[in-house]
C-alpha positions as a printed Julia matrix, in Angstrom:
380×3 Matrix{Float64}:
 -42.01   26.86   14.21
 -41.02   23.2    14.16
 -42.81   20.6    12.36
 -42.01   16.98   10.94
 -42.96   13.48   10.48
 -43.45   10.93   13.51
 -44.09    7.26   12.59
 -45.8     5.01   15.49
 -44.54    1.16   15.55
 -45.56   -1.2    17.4
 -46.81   -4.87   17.54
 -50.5    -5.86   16.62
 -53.17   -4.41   19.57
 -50.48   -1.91   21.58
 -52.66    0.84   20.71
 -51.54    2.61   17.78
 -54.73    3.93   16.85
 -56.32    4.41   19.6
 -53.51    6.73   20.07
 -53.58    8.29   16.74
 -57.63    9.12   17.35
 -57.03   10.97   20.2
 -53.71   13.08   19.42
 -55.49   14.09   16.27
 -59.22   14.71   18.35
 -61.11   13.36   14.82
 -61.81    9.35   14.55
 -59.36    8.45   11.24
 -58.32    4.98   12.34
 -60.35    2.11   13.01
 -59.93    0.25   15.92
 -60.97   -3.0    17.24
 -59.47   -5.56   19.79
 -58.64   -8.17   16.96
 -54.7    -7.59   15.4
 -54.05   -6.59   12.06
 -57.1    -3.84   12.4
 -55.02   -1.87   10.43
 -53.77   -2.33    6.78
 -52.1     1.1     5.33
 -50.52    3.58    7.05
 -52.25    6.48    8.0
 -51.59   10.37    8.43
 -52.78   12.71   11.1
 -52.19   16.05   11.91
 -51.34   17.87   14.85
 -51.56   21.23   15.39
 -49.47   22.09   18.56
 -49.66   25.75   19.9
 -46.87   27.75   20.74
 -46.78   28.08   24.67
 -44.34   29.71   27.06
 -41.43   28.56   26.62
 -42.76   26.07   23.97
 -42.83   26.63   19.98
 -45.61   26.08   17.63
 -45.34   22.76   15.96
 -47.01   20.99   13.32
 -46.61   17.17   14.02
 -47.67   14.74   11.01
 -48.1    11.03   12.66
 -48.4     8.13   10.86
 -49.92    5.17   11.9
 -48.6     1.59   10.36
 -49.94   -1.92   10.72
 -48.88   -4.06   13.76
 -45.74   -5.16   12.95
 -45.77   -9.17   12.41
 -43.68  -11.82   10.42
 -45.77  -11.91    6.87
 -46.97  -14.48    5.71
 -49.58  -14.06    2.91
 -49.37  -11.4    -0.11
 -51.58   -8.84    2.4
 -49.16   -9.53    5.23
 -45.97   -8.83    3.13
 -48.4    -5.49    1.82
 -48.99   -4.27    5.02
 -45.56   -4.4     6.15
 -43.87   -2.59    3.38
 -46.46    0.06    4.55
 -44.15   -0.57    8.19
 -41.16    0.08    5.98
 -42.32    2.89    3.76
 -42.95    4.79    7.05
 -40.1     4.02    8.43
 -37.74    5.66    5.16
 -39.53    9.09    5.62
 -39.22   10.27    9.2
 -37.93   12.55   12.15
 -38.89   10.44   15.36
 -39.75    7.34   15.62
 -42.48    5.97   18.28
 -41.97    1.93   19.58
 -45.26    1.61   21.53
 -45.68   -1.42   23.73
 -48.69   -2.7    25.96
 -47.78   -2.45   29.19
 -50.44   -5.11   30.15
 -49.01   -7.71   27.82
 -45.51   -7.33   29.76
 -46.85   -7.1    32.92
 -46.36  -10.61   34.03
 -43.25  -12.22   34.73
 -41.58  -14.56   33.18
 -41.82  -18.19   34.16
 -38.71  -19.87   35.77
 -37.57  -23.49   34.57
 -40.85  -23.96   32.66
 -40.66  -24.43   29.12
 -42.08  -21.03   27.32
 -45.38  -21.84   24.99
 -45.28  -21.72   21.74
 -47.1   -18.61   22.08
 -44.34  -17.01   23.51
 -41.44  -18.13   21.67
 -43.75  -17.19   18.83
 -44.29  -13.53   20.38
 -40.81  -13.18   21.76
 -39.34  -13.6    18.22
 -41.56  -10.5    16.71
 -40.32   -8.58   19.39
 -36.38   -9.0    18.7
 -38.26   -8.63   14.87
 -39.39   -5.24   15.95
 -36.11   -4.39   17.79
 -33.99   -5.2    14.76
 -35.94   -2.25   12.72
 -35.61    0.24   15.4
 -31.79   -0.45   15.59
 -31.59    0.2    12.12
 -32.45    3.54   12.49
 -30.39    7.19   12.58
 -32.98    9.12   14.33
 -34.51    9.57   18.18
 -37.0     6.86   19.1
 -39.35    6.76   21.96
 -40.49    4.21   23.75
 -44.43    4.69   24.61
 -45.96    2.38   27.28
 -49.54    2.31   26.53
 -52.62    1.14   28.78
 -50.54    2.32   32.68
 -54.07    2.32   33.54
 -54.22   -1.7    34.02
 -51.17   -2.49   35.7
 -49.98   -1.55   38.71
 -47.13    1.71   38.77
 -44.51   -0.43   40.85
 -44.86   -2.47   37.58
 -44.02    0.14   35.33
 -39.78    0.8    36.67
 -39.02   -2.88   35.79
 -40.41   -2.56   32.81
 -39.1     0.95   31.83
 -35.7    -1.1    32.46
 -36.1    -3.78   30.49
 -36.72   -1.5    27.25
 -34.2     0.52   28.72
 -31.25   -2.57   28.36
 -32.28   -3.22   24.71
 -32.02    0.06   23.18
 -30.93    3.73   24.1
 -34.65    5.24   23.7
 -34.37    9.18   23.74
 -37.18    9.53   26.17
 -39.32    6.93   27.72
 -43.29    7.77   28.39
 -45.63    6.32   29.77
 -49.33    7.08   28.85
 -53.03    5.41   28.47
 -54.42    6.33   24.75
 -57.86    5.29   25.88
 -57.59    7.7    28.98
 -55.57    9.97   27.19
 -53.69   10.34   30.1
 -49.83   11.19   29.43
 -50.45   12.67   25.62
 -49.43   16.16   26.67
 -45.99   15.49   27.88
 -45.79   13.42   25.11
 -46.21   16.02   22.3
 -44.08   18.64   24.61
 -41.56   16.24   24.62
 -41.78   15.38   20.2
 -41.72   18.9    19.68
 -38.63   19.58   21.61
 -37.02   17.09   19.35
 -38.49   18.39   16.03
 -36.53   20.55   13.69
 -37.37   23.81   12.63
 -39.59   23.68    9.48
 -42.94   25.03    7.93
 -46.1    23.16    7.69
 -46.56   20.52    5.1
 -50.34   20.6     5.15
 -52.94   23.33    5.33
 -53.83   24.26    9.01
 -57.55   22.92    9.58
 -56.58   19.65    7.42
 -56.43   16.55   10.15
 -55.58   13.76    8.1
 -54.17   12.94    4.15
 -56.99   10.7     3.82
 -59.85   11.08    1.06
 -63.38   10.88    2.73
 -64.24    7.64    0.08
 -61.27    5.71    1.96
 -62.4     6.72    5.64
 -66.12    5.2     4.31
 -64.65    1.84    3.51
 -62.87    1.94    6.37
 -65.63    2.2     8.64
 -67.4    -0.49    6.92
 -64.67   -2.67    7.8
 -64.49   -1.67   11.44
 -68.0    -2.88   11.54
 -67.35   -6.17    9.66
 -64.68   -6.54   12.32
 -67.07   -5.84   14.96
 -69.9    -8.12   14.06
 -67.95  -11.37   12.73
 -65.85  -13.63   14.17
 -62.52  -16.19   13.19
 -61.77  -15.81    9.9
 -64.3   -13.19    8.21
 -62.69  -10.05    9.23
 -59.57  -10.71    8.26
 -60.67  -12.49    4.53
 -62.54   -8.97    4.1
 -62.12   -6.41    2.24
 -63.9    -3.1     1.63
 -63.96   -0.98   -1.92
 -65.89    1.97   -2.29
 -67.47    1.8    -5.8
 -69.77    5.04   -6.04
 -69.38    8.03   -3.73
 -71.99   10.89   -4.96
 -71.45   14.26   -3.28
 -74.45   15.74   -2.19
 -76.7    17.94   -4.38
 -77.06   21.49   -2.2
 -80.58   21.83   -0.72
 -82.73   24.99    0.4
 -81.3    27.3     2.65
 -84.76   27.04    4.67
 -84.85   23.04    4.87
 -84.51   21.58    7.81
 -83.42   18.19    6.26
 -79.52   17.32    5.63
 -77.91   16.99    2.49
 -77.53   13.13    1.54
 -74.45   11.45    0.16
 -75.44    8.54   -1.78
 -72.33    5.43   -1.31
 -71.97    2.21   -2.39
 -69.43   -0.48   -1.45
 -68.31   -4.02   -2.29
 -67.18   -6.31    0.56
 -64.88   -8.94   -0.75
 -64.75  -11.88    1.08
 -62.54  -15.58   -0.03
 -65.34  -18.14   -0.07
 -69.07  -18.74   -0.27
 -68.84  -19.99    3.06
 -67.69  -15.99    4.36
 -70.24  -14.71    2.31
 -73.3   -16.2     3.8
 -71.79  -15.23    7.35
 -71.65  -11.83    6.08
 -75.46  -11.75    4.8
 -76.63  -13.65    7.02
 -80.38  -15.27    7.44
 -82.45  -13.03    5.35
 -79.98  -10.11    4.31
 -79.75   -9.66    8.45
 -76.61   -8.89    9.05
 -75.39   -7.31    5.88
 -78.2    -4.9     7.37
 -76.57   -4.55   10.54
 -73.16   -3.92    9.51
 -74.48   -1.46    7.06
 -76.94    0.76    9.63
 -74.35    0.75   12.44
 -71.58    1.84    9.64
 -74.09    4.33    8.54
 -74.16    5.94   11.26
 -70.45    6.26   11.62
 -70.26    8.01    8.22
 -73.02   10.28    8.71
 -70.97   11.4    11.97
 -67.73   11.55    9.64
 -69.51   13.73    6.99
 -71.77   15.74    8.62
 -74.4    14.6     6.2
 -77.76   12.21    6.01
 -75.56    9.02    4.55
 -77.78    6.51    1.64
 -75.42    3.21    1.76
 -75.8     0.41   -0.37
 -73.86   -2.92    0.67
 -72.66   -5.7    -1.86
 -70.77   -8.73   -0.98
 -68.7   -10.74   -3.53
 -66.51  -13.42   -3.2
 -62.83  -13.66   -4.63
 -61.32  -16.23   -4.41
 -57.86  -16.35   -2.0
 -57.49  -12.39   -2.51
 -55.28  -12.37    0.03
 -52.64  -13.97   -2.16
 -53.44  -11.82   -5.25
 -50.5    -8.98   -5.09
 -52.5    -7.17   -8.1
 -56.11   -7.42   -5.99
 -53.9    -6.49   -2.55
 -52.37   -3.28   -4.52
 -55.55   -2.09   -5.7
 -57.16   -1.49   -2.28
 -54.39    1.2    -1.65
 -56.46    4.35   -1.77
 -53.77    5.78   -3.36
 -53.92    3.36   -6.22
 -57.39    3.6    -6.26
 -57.37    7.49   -6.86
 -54.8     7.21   -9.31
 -57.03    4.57  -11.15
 -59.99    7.32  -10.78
 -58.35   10.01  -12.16
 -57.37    7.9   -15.2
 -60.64    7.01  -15.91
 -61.81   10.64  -15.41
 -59.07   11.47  -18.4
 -60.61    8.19  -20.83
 -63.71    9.32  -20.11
 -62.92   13.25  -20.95
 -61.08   12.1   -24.21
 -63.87    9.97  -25.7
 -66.13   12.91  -25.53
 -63.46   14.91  -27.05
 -63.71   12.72  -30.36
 -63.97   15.06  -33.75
 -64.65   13.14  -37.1
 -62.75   14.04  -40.29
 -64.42   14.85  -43.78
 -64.53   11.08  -44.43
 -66.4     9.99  -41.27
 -63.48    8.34  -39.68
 -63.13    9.23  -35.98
 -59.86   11.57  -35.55
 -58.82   11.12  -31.56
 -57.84   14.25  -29.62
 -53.95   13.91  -29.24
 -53.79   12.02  -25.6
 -53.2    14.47  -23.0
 -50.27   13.07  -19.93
 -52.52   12.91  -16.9
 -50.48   13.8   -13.54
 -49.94   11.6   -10.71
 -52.29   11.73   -7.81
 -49.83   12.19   -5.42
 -48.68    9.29   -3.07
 -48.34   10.32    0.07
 -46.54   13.51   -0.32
 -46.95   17.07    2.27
 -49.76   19.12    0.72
 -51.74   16.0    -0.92
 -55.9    17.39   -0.3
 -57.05   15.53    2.55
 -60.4    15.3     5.22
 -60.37   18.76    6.67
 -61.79   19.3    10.03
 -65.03   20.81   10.49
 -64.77   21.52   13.38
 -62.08   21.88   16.23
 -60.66   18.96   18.1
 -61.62   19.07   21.89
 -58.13   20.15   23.63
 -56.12   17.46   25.06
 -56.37   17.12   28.87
């Protein structure tokens, strides 16, 4: 068997997780059309069966934010997620829109600012990848809106910049090219065992995958600068309470969630007139997470505003769900030594010696995840 980790880079909107959603056959990344959708990296599984010819493989990809030039405390947060990826692999994936590089370049006009702007995050991209002591593919996503005689010049362009192992082209959306992709990452896998449990999908606790698809709705529904000023914590996630075996009705999850926002100005375009779209966002992200659960879904929505959060490298740290778990298993130890209080013969309350509480994990092989509940359909 082979298995191992393969991190997916790329510049903002090139498809990342698109991709990652259909490899994996379960939605765990949210995706929209406006950069920076993404903020942590992400895990997903891949169980590849052993075929003629072919051995069984167990491929963990991680997803990482677009890769940009920071700029604000989030920026500089997201990227170290980029770089933290990056330390931790076997194969590395550049993916590129093949619709952004389409069109040739001007001749004797002076490039926009646009450009110059987007040609020095590529060379930015290009100077990680070189950096690197393992294989890297190159990825061309969306083939299916350009034309294939477009596709060889490309292929050569890459080609001149850096030594790629293999070269494929593929559409995510289509998921068109995704089995000669794996075929190919497996042959350059090493042998291993798995790192996570066979029907897990993705490293990611069900509480994070909520907030996330709260966000993807924010995104969705608000325009200029309210998606990217928000921010989603999951406050109160009550498992469900087991019902009769002859019910006909669903178990219900009871959630609620804060959505940060900067200023008072982003908060009343997140309500809206009369609580309207606060009520959108939350019924179409209800839906989502009764899909992701398997469950009838009660969600309550809050918004508050803090104040340039974006800046605050404490506030930008804490919506790591890893953080966040760590912070909720400490509170699950305060809370189990305060109600381990004795008092002595005088009435003065004698603590229980403090017990060390372990780590949650960061993001380590084995770490309990969002299992599947079902299979993922096959890839084409």
């Amino acid at each position: 068997m082979r298995s191992g980790f393969v991190s997916i880079l790329g510049r903002p909107n090139a498809g990342k997780s698109t991709l990652l959603n259909a490899l994996i056959g379960e939605k765990i990344a949210i995706v929209s059309n406006k950069p920076q959708t993404t903020r942590n990296r992400i895990q997903g599984i891949v169980e590849v069966p052993a075929r003629k010819g072919r051995n069984a493989a167990q491929i963990v990809f991680v997803d990482t934010p677009g890769v940009h030039r920071p700029g604000s405390q989030l920026d500089r947060r997201m990227m170290q997620e980029v770089y933290e990826a990056l330390e931790s692999r076997d194969i590395v994936i550049l993916m590129v829109d093949a619709a952004r590089y389409s069109e040739p370049m001007p001749q004797g006009k002076k490039p926009s600012a646009r450009t110059e702007r987007e040609s020095s995050e590529d060379e930015f991209v290009l100077q990680l990848i070189r950096k690197l002591d393992c294989p890297v593919f190159l990825v061309i996503n969306k083939i299916d809106l350009v034309l294939r005689s477009k596709l060889l010049p490309l292929i050569e362009r890459f080609r001149a910049l850096y030594p790629f192992a293999e070269v494929i082209p593929i559409s995510a959306s289509k998921k068109d090219g995704l089995d000669t992709l794996l075929m190919k990452l497996v042959e350059y896998l090493p042998e291993g065992q798995r790192y996570f449990p066979k029907e897990q999908f993705t490293d990611q606790p069900e509480r994070f995958l909520v907030a996330e698809l709260i966000r993807e709705r924010i995104l969705l529904e608000t325009g200029e600068e309210v998606p990217y000023a928000s921010a989603v914590v999951v406050e109160r996630f009550e498992e469900p309470e087991p019902v009769a075996a002859k019910s006909s009705k669903l178990p219900l999850t009871r959630i609620s969630a804060v959505i940060y926002c900067e200023r008072s100005g982003q908060k009343a375009i997140l309500i809206g007139k009369g609580g309207s779209k606060l009520k959108s966002i939350g019924a179409a992200a209800r839906k989502e997470i009764e899909s992701l659960l398997g469950t009838r879904v009660y969600l309550e929505l809050h918004v508050i505003v803090e104040e340039n959060w974006r800046e605050s490298r404490y506030f930008v740290d804490s919506l790591d769900w890893r953080k966040q778990l760590e912070d909720l298993a400490q509170a699950e130890s305060n809370s189990d030594e305060k109600t381990s209080v004795t008092r002595n013969p005088v009435g003065k309350p004698e603590p229980k010696p403090k017990r060390k509480t372990g780590r949650v994990p960061q993001v380590r092989p084995g770490v309990p995840g969002t299992k599947k509940k079902g299979e993922a359909p096959p890839l084409p």
